[in-house]
Short mmCIF file of C-alpha atoms in Angstrom, two decimals:
data_model
loop_
_atom_site.label_atom_id
_atom_site.label_comp_id
_atom_site.label_asym_id
_atom_site.label_seq_id
_atom_site.Cartn_x
_atom_site.Cartn_y
_atom_site.Cartn_z
CA UNK U 1 -90.29 -5.36 10.13
CA UNK U 2 -88.35 -3.46 12.26
CA UNK U 3 -84.79 -3.00 10.83
CA UNK U 4 -82.53 -3.44 13.95
CA UNK U 5 -81.07 -0.74 16.42
CA UNK U 6 -77.87 -0.04 17.89
CA UNK U 7 -78.06 1.35 21.83
CA UNK U 8 -81.44 2.01 21.86
CA UNK U 9 -81.50 4.33 18.76
CA UNK U 10 -84.07 3.17 16.39
CA UNK U 11 -82.51 2.56 11.95
CA UNK U 12 -79.52 2.67 13.49
CA UNK U 13 -77.00 -0.92 12.46
CA UNK U 14 -75.35 -2.59 14.51
CA UNK U 15 -71.73 -2.00 15.34
CA UNK U 16 -69.54 -5.25 14.85
CA UNK U 17 -67.82 -6.87 17.95
CA UNK U 18 -63.69 -5.13 18.73
CA UNK U 19 -61.50 -7.62 17.67
CA UNK U 20 -57.68 -7.26 18.56
CA UNK U 21 -55.08 -5.34 16.14
CA UNK U 22 -53.71 -7.95 13.65
CA UNK U 23 -50.63 -5.17 13.04
CA UNK U 24 -49.82 -4.76 16.68
CA UNK U 25 -49.68 -8.23 17.91
CA UNK U 26 -47.50 -8.85 14.80
CA UNK U 27 -45.50 -5.98 16.01
CA UNK U 28 -45.03 -7.11 19.43
CA UNK U 29 -44.36 -11.17 18.20
CA UNK U 30 -41.65 -9.33 16.08
CA UNK U 31 -40.55 -7.81 19.02
CA UNK U 32 -40.09 -10.67 21.29
CA UNK U 33 -38.30 -12.20 18.66
CA UNK U 34 -35.77 -9.50 17.24
CA UNK U 35 -35.14 -8.24 21.35
CA UNK U 36 -32.45 -11.12 21.69
CA UNK U 37 -31.15 -10.02 18.63
CA UNK U 38 -30.79 -6.47 20.09
CA UNK U 39 -29.44 -7.25 23.57
CA UNK U 40 -26.24 -9.43 21.61
CA UNK U 41 -25.71 -6.30 19.43
CA UNK U 42 -25.76 -3.65 22.52
CA UNK U 43 -23.70 -5.77 24.46
CA UNK U 44 -21.30 -6.72 21.83
CA UNK U 45 -21.62 -3.83 19.13
CA UNK U 46 -23.06 -0.14 20.47
CA UNK U 47 -21.23 -0.45 23.75
CA UNK U 48 -17.96 -1.33 22.88
CA UNK U 49 -17.96 1.20 20.52
CA UNK U 50 -19.83 4.02 22.67
CA UNK U 51 -17.31 3.00 25.63
CA UNK U 52 -14.47 3.14 23.30
CA UNK U 53 -15.62 6.82 21.32
CA UNK U 54 -15.97 7.96 24.91
CA UNK U 55 -12.47 6.45 26.72
CA UNK U 56 -10.45 8.32 23.14
CA UNK U 57 -10.90 11.59 25.20
CA UNK U 58 -9.39 10.55 28.44
CA UNK U 59 -5.19 10.21 28.88
CA UNK U 60 -3.56 7.28 29.72
CA UNK U 61 -5.08 5.66 33.13
CA UNK U 62 -8.03 7.03 32.68
CA UNK U 63 -8.38 10.28 35.70
CA UNK U 64 -8.32 13.33 33.23
CA UNK U 65 -10.52 14.44 30.48
CA UNK U 66 -7.73 14.77 27.35
CA UNK U 67 -10.12 16.64 24.76
CA UNK U 68 -8.48 15.81 21.24
CA UNK U 69 -4.95 15.13 22.00
CA UNK U 70 -5.34 11.46 21.21
CA UNK U 71 -6.90 12.44 17.92
CA UNK U 72 -4.32 14.72 17.19
CA UNK U 73 -1.46 11.53 18.06
CA UNK U 74 -2.66 9.71 15.52
CA UNK U 75 -1.76 12.70 13.13
CA UNK U 76 1.85 13.64 14.77
CA UNK U 77 3.10 10.01 16.09
CA UNK U 78 5.81 8.95 14.10
CA UNK U 79 4.73 4.85 14.79
CA UNK U 80 1.20 5.21 13.83
CA UNK U 81 2.00 7.90 11.00
CA UNK U 82 4.08 4.84 8.94
CA UNK U 83 1.46 2.82 9.97
CA UNK U 84 -1.78 4.69 8.21
CA UNK U 85 0.64 4.63 5.02
CA UNK U 86 1.37 1.80 5.03
CA UNK U 87 -2.88 0.96 5.62
CA UNK U 88 -2.95 3.08 2.23
CA UNK U 89 -0.27 1.54 0.93
CA UNK U 90 -2.67 -2.36 1.32
CA UNK U 91 -5.86 -0.71 0.81
CA UNK U 92 -4.71 0.26 -2.76
CA UNK U 93 -2.87 -2.93 -3.89
CA UNK U 94 -4.12 -5.63 -1.89
CA UNK U 95 -7.91 -5.85 -3.20
CA UNK U 96 -6.59 -4.31 -6.99
CA UNK U 97 -4.40 -7.46 -7.32
CA UNK U 98 -6.36 -10.14 -5.52
CA UNK U 99 -9.20 -9.12 -7.76
CA UNK U 100 -7.81 -9.28 -11.20
CA UNK U 101 -5.91 -12.60 -10.09
CA UNK U 102 -9.42 -13.85 -9.32
CA UNK U 103 -11.17 -12.07 -12.43
CA UNK U 104 -7.99 -13.94 -15.05
CA UNK U 105 -8.74 -17.02 -12.77
CA UNK U 106 -11.80 -17.09 -13.92
CA UNK U 107 -11.98 -16.31 -16.80
CA UNK U 108 -9.22 -18.75 -17.76
CA UNK U 109 -10.20 -21.54 -16.09
CA UNK U 110 -14.18 -21.54 -17.93
CA UNK U 111 -12.90 -23.43 -20.53
CA UNK U 112 -10.56 -25.68 -19.63
CA UNK U 113 -11.65 -29.16 -18.50
CA UNK U 114 -9.81 -29.40 -15.53
CA UNK U 115 -11.16 -25.99 -14.00
CA UNK U 116 -13.01 -26.70 -11.68
CA UNK U 117 -9.85 -28.89 -10.06
CA UNK U 118 -8.09 -25.47 -10.62
CA UNK U 119 -10.21 -23.14 -8.50
CA UNK U 120 -10.47 -25.70 -5.46
CA UNK U 121 -6.54 -25.64 -5.45
CA UNK U 122 -6.54 -21.32 -5.51
CA UNK U 123 -9.26 -21.36 -3.00
CA UNK U 124 -8.31 -23.77 -0.54
CA UNK U 125 -5.88 -21.21 1.72
CA UNK U 126 -9.44 -19.68 2.12
CA UNK U 127 -9.03 -22.61 4.65
CA UNK U 128 -6.50 -21.26 6.76
CA UNK U 129 -6.60 -19.54 9.80
CA UNK U 130 -4.69 -15.90 8.97
CA UNK U 131 -2.41 -17.24 12.15
CA UNK U 132 -1.63 -20.66 10.24
CA UNK U 133 -0.82 -18.21 6.93
CA UNK U 134 1.58 -16.09 9.00
CA UNK U 135 3.33 -18.85 10.06
CA UNK U 136 3.46 -20.94 6.88
CA UNK U 137 4.73 -17.72 5.32
CA UNK U 138 6.99 -16.64 8.12
CA UNK U 139 9.13 -19.56 6.63
CA UNK U 140 8.76 -19.01 3.13
CA UNK U 141 10.75 -16.42 3.34
CA UNK U 142 13.10 -17.66 5.43
CA UNK U 143 16.15 -15.30 5.11
CA UNK U 144 18.32 -19.01 4.82
CA UNK U 145 17.85 -20.50 1.30
CA UNK U 146 17.77 -24.64 3.08
CA UNK U 147 14.62 -22.94 4.55
CA UNK U 148 13.45 -20.83 3.09
CA UNK U 149 11.02 -21.62 0.15
CA UNK U 150 11.16 -17.92 -1.59
CA UNK U 151 15.09 -17.32 -0.98
CA UNK U 152 15.95 -21.03 -2.34
CA UNK U 153 14.34 -20.31 -5.74
CA UNK U 154 16.06 -17.21 -5.54
CA UNK U 155 19.30 -18.67 -5.01
CA UNK U 156 18.67 -21.20 -7.30
CA UNK U 157 18.45 -19.08 -10.17
CA UNK U 158 20.78 -16.57 -9.61
CA UNK U 159 23.26 -19.45 -9.24
CA UNK U 160 22.60 -20.58 -12.65
CA UNK U 161 24.07 -17.01 -13.85
CA UNK U 162 26.60 -16.03 -11.55
CA UNK U 163 28.50 -19.54 -9.66
CA UNK U 164 29.43 -18.47 -5.75
CA UNK U 165 32.65 -19.07 -4.96
CA UNK U 166 33.92 -21.82 -2.64
CA UNK U 167 36.23 -20.08 -1.10
CA UNK U 168 34.05 -17.14 0.34
CA UNK U 169 36.02 -17.36 4.20
CA UNK U 170 39.91 -18.08 3.33
CA UNK U 171 42.00 -15.43 4.32
CA UNK U 172 46.52 -16.01 5.06
CA UNK U 173 47.55 -17.72 8.32
CA UNK U 174 51.05 -16.87 9.74
CA UNK U 175 53.20 -15.66 8.95
CA UNK U 176 51.73 -15.58 5.31
CA UNK U 177 53.46 -13.87 2.30
CA UNK U 178 50.30 -12.07 1.21
CA UNK U 179 48.26 -9.27 2.37
CA UNK U 180 45.14 -7.68 2.45
CA UNK U 181 44.34 -5.83 -1.53
CA UNK U 182 40.95 -4.52 -2.73
CA UNK U 183 39.13 -7.89 -1.17
CA UNK U 184 41.89 -9.77 -2.24
CA UNK U 185 44.74 -10.58 -1.05
CA UNK U 186 48.51 -9.66 -2.78
CA UNK U 187 52.08 -11.09 -2.21
CA UNK U 188 54.43 -9.27 -0.26
CA UNK U 189 56.96 -9.93 -2.62
CA UNK U 190 57.52 -9.95 -6.41
CA UNK U 191 57.85 -13.25 -8.03
CA UNK U 192 60.19 -14.17 -11.32
CA UNK U 193 61.10 -17.24 -13.67
CA UNK U 194 62.43 -20.05 -13.36
CA UNK U 195 60.98 -20.59 -9.21
CA UNK U 196 58.06 -21.54 -7.47
CA UNK U 197 55.49 -19.43 -4.75
CA UNK U 198 54.08 -20.89 -2.36
CA UNK U 199 50.29 -18.94 -2.02
CA UNK U 200 48.80 -20.89 1.72
CA UNK U 201 45.50 -19.77 3.39
CA UNK U 202 43.51 -21.04 5.89
CA UNK U 203 39.62 -20.65 6.92
CA UNK U 204 37.56 -22.83 4.64
CA UNK U 205 35.45 -26.04 6.45
CA UNK U 206 36.94 -29.62 4.95
CA UNK U 207 33.18 -30.08 3.82
CA UNK U 208 32.99 -26.82 2.01
CA UNK U 209 35.86 -27.39 -0.28
CA UNK U 210 35.31 -27.60 -3.98
CA UNK U 211 34.19 -31.42 -4.94
CA UNK U 212 37.01 -31.96 -7.10
CA UNK U 213 40.20 -31.16 -4.69
CA UNK U 214 43.52 -33.30 -4.34
CA UNK U 215 46.04 -33.21 -1.91
CA UNK U 216 48.10 -30.17 -2.68
CA UNK U 217 51.71 -30.89 -3.66
CA UNK U 218 54.92 -28.59 -4.56
CA UNK U 219 54.88 -26.90 -7.82
CA UNK U 220 57.78 -28.00 -9.53
CA UNK U 221 60.42 -24.82 -10.99
CA UNK U 222 60.74 -23.85 -14.21
CA UNK U 223 63.03 -21.92 -15.87
CA UNK U 224 61.02 -19.84 -18.41
CA UNK U 225 57.56 -20.02 -16.25
CA UNK U 226 56.17 -18.71 -12.79
CA UNK U 227 54.61 -21.94 -11.00
CA UNK U 228 53.35 -22.30 -7.18
CA UNK U 229 50.97 -23.71 -5.31
CA UNK U 230 47.98 -21.99 -3.66
CA UNK U 231 46.09 -24.68 -0.70
CA UNK U 232 44.34 -24.55 2.67
CA UNK U 233 48.06 -24.85 5.26
CA UNK U 234 46.28 -26.54 7.91
CA UNK U 235 46.36 -30.04 9.29
CA UNK U 236 44.32 -31.10 12.29
CA UNK U 237 46.48 -31.80 15.13
CA UNK U 238 49.03 -29.93 17.51
CA UNK U 239 52.23 -30.41 15.99
CA UNK U 240 51.50 -31.98 12.37
CA UNK U 241 52.26 -30.59 9.14
CA UNK U 242 54.81 -28.20 8.44
CA UNK U 243 53.76 -24.36 8.04
CA UNK U 244 53.85 -22.97 4.69
CA UNK U 245 54.55 -26.43 2.60
CA UNK U 246 52.45 -28.53 1.09
CA UNK U 247 51.55 -31.45 3.11
CA UNK U 248 49.51 -35.06 2.11
CA UNK U 249 46.83 -34.53 4.16
CA UNK U 250 46.01 -30.57 3.15
CA UNK U 251 43.71 -29.44 -0.32
CA UNK U 252 44.98 -27.68 -3.06
CA UNK U 253 42.66 -24.43 -3.77
CA UNK U 254 41.35 -25.98 -6.48
CA UNK U 255 39.96 -23.08 -8.31
CA UNK U 256 41.22 -20.84 -7.33
CA UNK U 257 42.00 -17.85 -9.69
CA UNK U 258 45.45 -15.66 -9.74
CA UNK U 259 46.92 -12.43 -11.14
CA UNK U 260 50.21 -11.20 -12.13
CA UNK U 261 50.18 -7.60 -11.55
CA UNK U 262 52.71 -5.31 -13.01
CA UNK U 263 52.44 -1.31 -11.59
CA UNK U 264 48.66 -1.59 -11.48
CA UNK U 265 47.37 -3.70 -13.92
CA UNK U 266 47.23 -7.98 -14.57
CA UNK U 267 49.26 -8.94 -17.08
CA UNK U 268 48.35 -12.91 -16.44
CA UNK U 269 46.29 -14.83 -14.96
CA UNK U 270 45.46 -18.12 -14.55
CA UNK U 271 43.42 -20.69 -12.46
CA UNK U 272 45.16 -22.74 -9.98
CA UNK U 273 44.33 -27.12 -10.77
CA UNK U 274 43.12 -29.41 -8.84
CA UNK U 275 46.32 -30.42 -6.24
CA UNK U 276 46.51 -26.40 -6.17
CA UNK U 277 49.27 -25.90 -8.61
CA UNK U 278 48.98 -23.51 -11.69
CA UNK U 279 51.38 -21.54 -14.41
CA UNK U 280 51.94 -18.23 -15.18
CA UNK U 281 53.76 -17.07 -18.88
CA UNK U 282 57.49 -15.13 -17.87
CA UNK U 283 55.20 -12.15 -18.68
CA UNK U 284 54.35 -11.82 -14.90
CA UNK U 285 58.39 -12.35 -14.48
CA UNK U 286 58.45 -8.95 -11.83
CA UNK U 287 54.77 -8.93 -10.78
CA UNK U 288 53.19 -9.67 -7.94
CA UNK U 289 51.20 -12.20 -7.77
CA UNK U 290 47.17 -11.55 -6.66
CA UNK U 291 44.17 -13.45 -5.26
CA UNK U 292 41.85 -11.37 -6.35
CA UNK U 293 38.46 -10.66 -4.32
CA UNK U 294 36.07 -12.84 -6.49
CA UNK U 295 37.56 -16.10 -4.91
CA UNK U 296 36.88 -14.55 -1.71
CA UNK U 297 32.74 -13.80 -3.10
CA UNK U 298 30.21 -14.26 0.48
CA UNK U 299 28.09 -17.13 -1.15
CA UNK U 300 24.19 -15.35 -2.27
CA UNK U 301 21.78 -15.27 0.16
CA UNK U 302 18.75 -14.27 -2.09
CA UNK U 303 16.62 -12.00 -0.68
CA UNK U 304 16.20 -9.97 2.53
CA UNK U 305 12.14 -10.57 2.21
CA UNK U 306 11.36 -9.40 5.51
CA UNK U 307 13.64 -6.89 5.48
CA UNK U 308 13.16 -2.64 5.88
CA UNK U 309 12.09 -2.10 2.40
CA UNK U 310 10.55 -5.19 1.53
CA UNK U 311 8.51 -6.36 4.62
CA UNK U 312 4.94 -4.72 3.58
CA UNK U 313 4.87 -6.18 0.01
CA UNK U 314 5.77 -9.31 1.08
CA UNK U 315 3.16 -9.74 3.51
CA UNK U 316 0.39 -7.95 0.76
CA UNK U 317 1.10 -11.26 -1.09
CA UNK U 318 0.67 -13.66 1.98
CA UNK U 319 -2.87 -11.80 1.57
CA UNK U 320 -3.58 -12.12 -2.08
CA UNK U 321 -2.51 -15.97 -2.20
CA UNK U 322 -5.37 -16.25 0.47
CA UNK U 323 -7.64 -14.13 -1.43
CA UNK U 324 -7.14 -14.38 -4.75
CA UNK U 325 -9.25 -17.44 -4.39
CA UNK U 326 -12.05 -15.35 -2.65
CA UNK U 327 -12.32 -13.48 -5.19
CA UNK U 328 -12.48 -16.29 -7.93
CA UNK U 329 -15.11 -17.91 -6.82
CA UNK U 330 -17.40 -14.65 -6.83
CA UNK U 331 -16.09 -13.21 -10.22
CA UNK U 332 -16.37 -17.17 -11.44
CA UNK U 333 -20.28 -17.26 -9.97
CA UNK U 334 -20.54 -13.73 -11.43
CA UNK U 335 -19.54 -15.25 -15.00
CA UNK U 336 -21.99 -17.63 -15.19
CA UNK U 337 -24.65 -15.31 -15.43
CA UNK U 338 -23.30 -13.39 -18.24
CA UNK U 339 -25.47 -13.68 -21.27
CA UNK U 340 -23.73 -15.92 -23.74
CA UNK U 341 -25.45 -14.50 -26.25
CA UNK U 342 -23.96 -10.92 -25.98
CA UNK U 343 -20.64 -12.45 -26.04
CA UNK U 344 -21.03 -14.61 -29.06
CA UNK U 345 -22.46 -11.25 -30.74
CA UNK U 346 -19.56 -9.28 -30.41
CA UNK U 347 -17.33 -12.67 -31.75
CA UNK U 348 -19.72 -12.72 -34.86
CA UNK U 349 -19.39 -8.98 -34.76
CA UNK U 350 -15.56 -9.60 -35.31
CA UNK U 351 -13.90 -8.54 -31.58
CA UNK U 352 -11.08 -10.30 -31.00
CA UNK U 353 -11.22 -12.41 -27.37
CA UNK U 354 -9.38 -9.50 -25.30
CA UNK U 355 -12.18 -7.12 -27.28
CA UNK U 356 -14.78 -8.78 -25.88
CA UNK U 357 -12.95 -9.63 -22.57
CA UNK U 358 -12.35 -5.71 -22.05
CA UNK U 359 -15.26 -4.40 -23.43
CA UNK U 360 -18.25 -6.77 -23.35
CA UNK U 361 -16.98 -9.16 -20.36
CA UNK U 362 -15.55 -6.45 -17.42
CA UNK U 363 -18.38 -4.23 -18.28
CA UNK U 364 -21.39 -6.54 -17.71
CA UNK U 365 -19.12 -7.71 -13.89
CA UNK U 366 -18.28 -4.24 -12.66
CA UNK U 367 -21.24 -4.47 -10.22
CA UNK U 368 -20.00 -8.11 -8.87
CA UNK U 369 -15.76 -6.68 -9.04
CA UNK U 370 -17.32 -3.93 -7.09
CA UNK U 371 -18.19 -6.05 -4.38
CA UNK U 372 -15.38 -7.76 -4.30
CA UNK U 373 -13.04 -5.29 -3.78
CA UNK U 374 -15.06 -3.18 -1.63
CA UNK U 375 -15.43 -7.06 0.76
CA UNK U 376 -11.21 -6.88 0.23
CA UNK U 377 -10.75 -2.80 1.21
CA UNK U 378 -13.02 -3.90 4.22
CA UNK U 379 -10.67 -6.95 4.99
CA UNK U 380 -7.57 -4.89 4.33
CA UNK U 381 -8.43 -2.70 6.97
CA UNK U 382 -8.37 -4.39 10.06
CA UNK U 383 -5.44 -6.51 9.10
CA UNK U 384 -3.27 -7.53 11.76
CA UNK U 385 -2.85 -11.50 12.02
CA UNK U 386 -0.66 -11.46 9.04
CA UNK U 387 1.41 -8.74 9.45
CA UNK U 388 1.78 -9.70 13.49
CA UNK U 389 3.03 -12.85 12.50
CA UNK U 390 5.09 -12.33 9.75
CA UNK U 391 7.42 -9.43 10.49
CA UNK U 392 9.90 -9.73 12.48
CA UNK U 393 11.15 -7.55 15.46
CA UNK U 394 13.55 -6.40 13.86
CA UNK U 395 10.80 -5.10 10.76
CA UNK U 396 7.21 -5.02 12.45
CA UNK U 397 7.90 -1.02 12.71
CA UNK U 398 8.47 -0.95 9.04
CA UNK U 399 5.38 -3.25 8.43
CA UNK U 400 2.67 -1.28 11.05
CA UNK U 401 -0.81 -1.00 10.15
CA UNK U 402 -3.32 0.97 12.25
CA UNK U 403 -4.66 -2.39 14.75
CA UNK U 404 -1.68 -3.93 14.78
CA UNK U 405 -0.57 -0.45 16.11
CA UNK U 406 -3.91 -0.15 18.01
CA UNK U 407 -3.18 -4.13 20.40
CA UNK U 408 0.43 -1.77 20.83
CA UNK U 409 -1.04 1.27 22.10
CA UNK U 410 -3.77 -0.71 23.92
CA UNK U 411 -1.62 -4.14 25.98
CA UNK U 412 2.28 -3.28 24.94
CA UNK U 413 2.20 0.28 25.30
CA UNK U 414 -0.69 0.95 28.10
CA UNK U 415 -1.86 4.22 26.32
CA UNK U 416 -5.17 2.24 25.97
CA UNK U 417 -6.72 6.09 25.14
CA UNK U 418 -4.56 6.87 21.89
CA UNK U 419 -5.86 2.88 21.58
CA UNK U 420 -9.74 4.05 21.25
CA UNK U 421 -8.85 6.60 19.22
CA UNK U 422 -7.11 4.59 16.61
CA UNK U 423 -10.57 2.01 17.01
CA UNK U 424 -12.89 5.04 16.33
CA UNK U 425 -10.52 6.49 13.41
CA UNK U 426 -10.49 3.03 11.91
CA UNK U 427 -14.10 2.89 12.41
CA UNK U 428 -14.82 6.00 10.73
CA UNK U 429 -12.42 4.41 7.88
CA UNK U 430 -14.62 2.18 7.65
CA UNK U 431 -18.05 3.24 7.91
CA UNK U 432 -17.93 5.25 3.64
CA UNK U 433 -16.73 2.35 2.29
CA UNK U 434 -19.76 0.41 3.84
CA UNK U 435 -22.31 3.28 2.89
CA UNK U 436 -21.07 3.02 -0.49
CA UNK U 437 -21.91 -0.92 -0.35
CA UNK U 438 -24.85 -0.82 0.66
CA UNK U 439 -26.20 2.40 -1.25
CA UNK U 440 -25.04 0.20 -4.38
CA UNK U 441 -26.66 -3.18 -3.66
CA UNK U 442 -30.42 -1.25 -2.64
CA UNK U 443 -29.88 -0.11 -6.37
CA UNK U 444 -29.99 -3.35 -7.55
CA UNK U 445 -32.31 -4.38 -6.09
CA UNK U 446 -34.18 -2.05 -7.44
CA UNK U 447 -32.90 -3.41 -10.67
#
């Protein structure tokens, strides 16, 4: 029987029927699925980057080509240079401290029964927006100890060891026998034994007088000593009370320190009683009395956390409060995958817990630590909210960062060209960090 033929040629097998390329169909379907994402990517990412790049070469109003002038301004403008310096501080310290704390928390909570609850508390700030966190820490760092938690704690610790004065605003009134001297007050005339001395002051609010203060009384003379009274010489109401003499409604300066000074040297000293009276020995005869500056020391109001010198570390502290929990959770996940037999083998070989941590745990967690650190580095390069909310107007220039300077140049100062140059510069700073992260992840996948 003859074999089939193709195209009328005897002995040639027939060709199979043409089929549509499966590979081509799959590519078409994939392209259709990717098209919406590509359109959004182009509209929301590629176009803004391209437009910002082009806009960075134009002047402020966009009417003329400025070349590289906007990029030169990044390194010559004082505000931008301060922002660049602060960004370096942020990149160095914020990721490092957050990662270190996350590592410590993850390792220490691994063996305790309530470790999960602790991790939940530490991670909880991540649920708060940057805006809310900024408002919280603006209050935490308030200068007034009655409002700011940080200064309330700091002042409490300080006053435990160094009590503040109860008479910070006291000063001589009319016809006073005292004159200013080295931050305190000195009597204009010498004193002698057997006589009384009146040292009246004014300026202390009734609610700020010492709690043990009593009604001032006139001191009685003592032949071998010097006696006197120091008190608040003020009575409410016009024409009420006697000037320069204690009245029943007036309070003594309980605890006021009095010094007898001769030739610039203190020869005797004492403190006033609750009714303002005091007594000095005969050695004070011929001396002048001084109320030293320690009586009028202003109350300690804590640290100026948001002042020019501390505002950047203070804001970094608030960032660490938010992101240490993020670092802890990722590191704890990596720690769960560490082979326990390696840790036990190190302990069996005689390694201490610190040696196990330093020479076994940390090296095994190095990939996770790198991911956390790089992620936080990218994050801090874009930090804006915390600085804008926490730093007061008087310190915002000192706390400035590139993202904030971009906002100020673009929206407050009307210089979109420089703002676009800063945006491109920020992109150039982020790209190497992202490239390093992507390359490391691909290396991990190959393993």
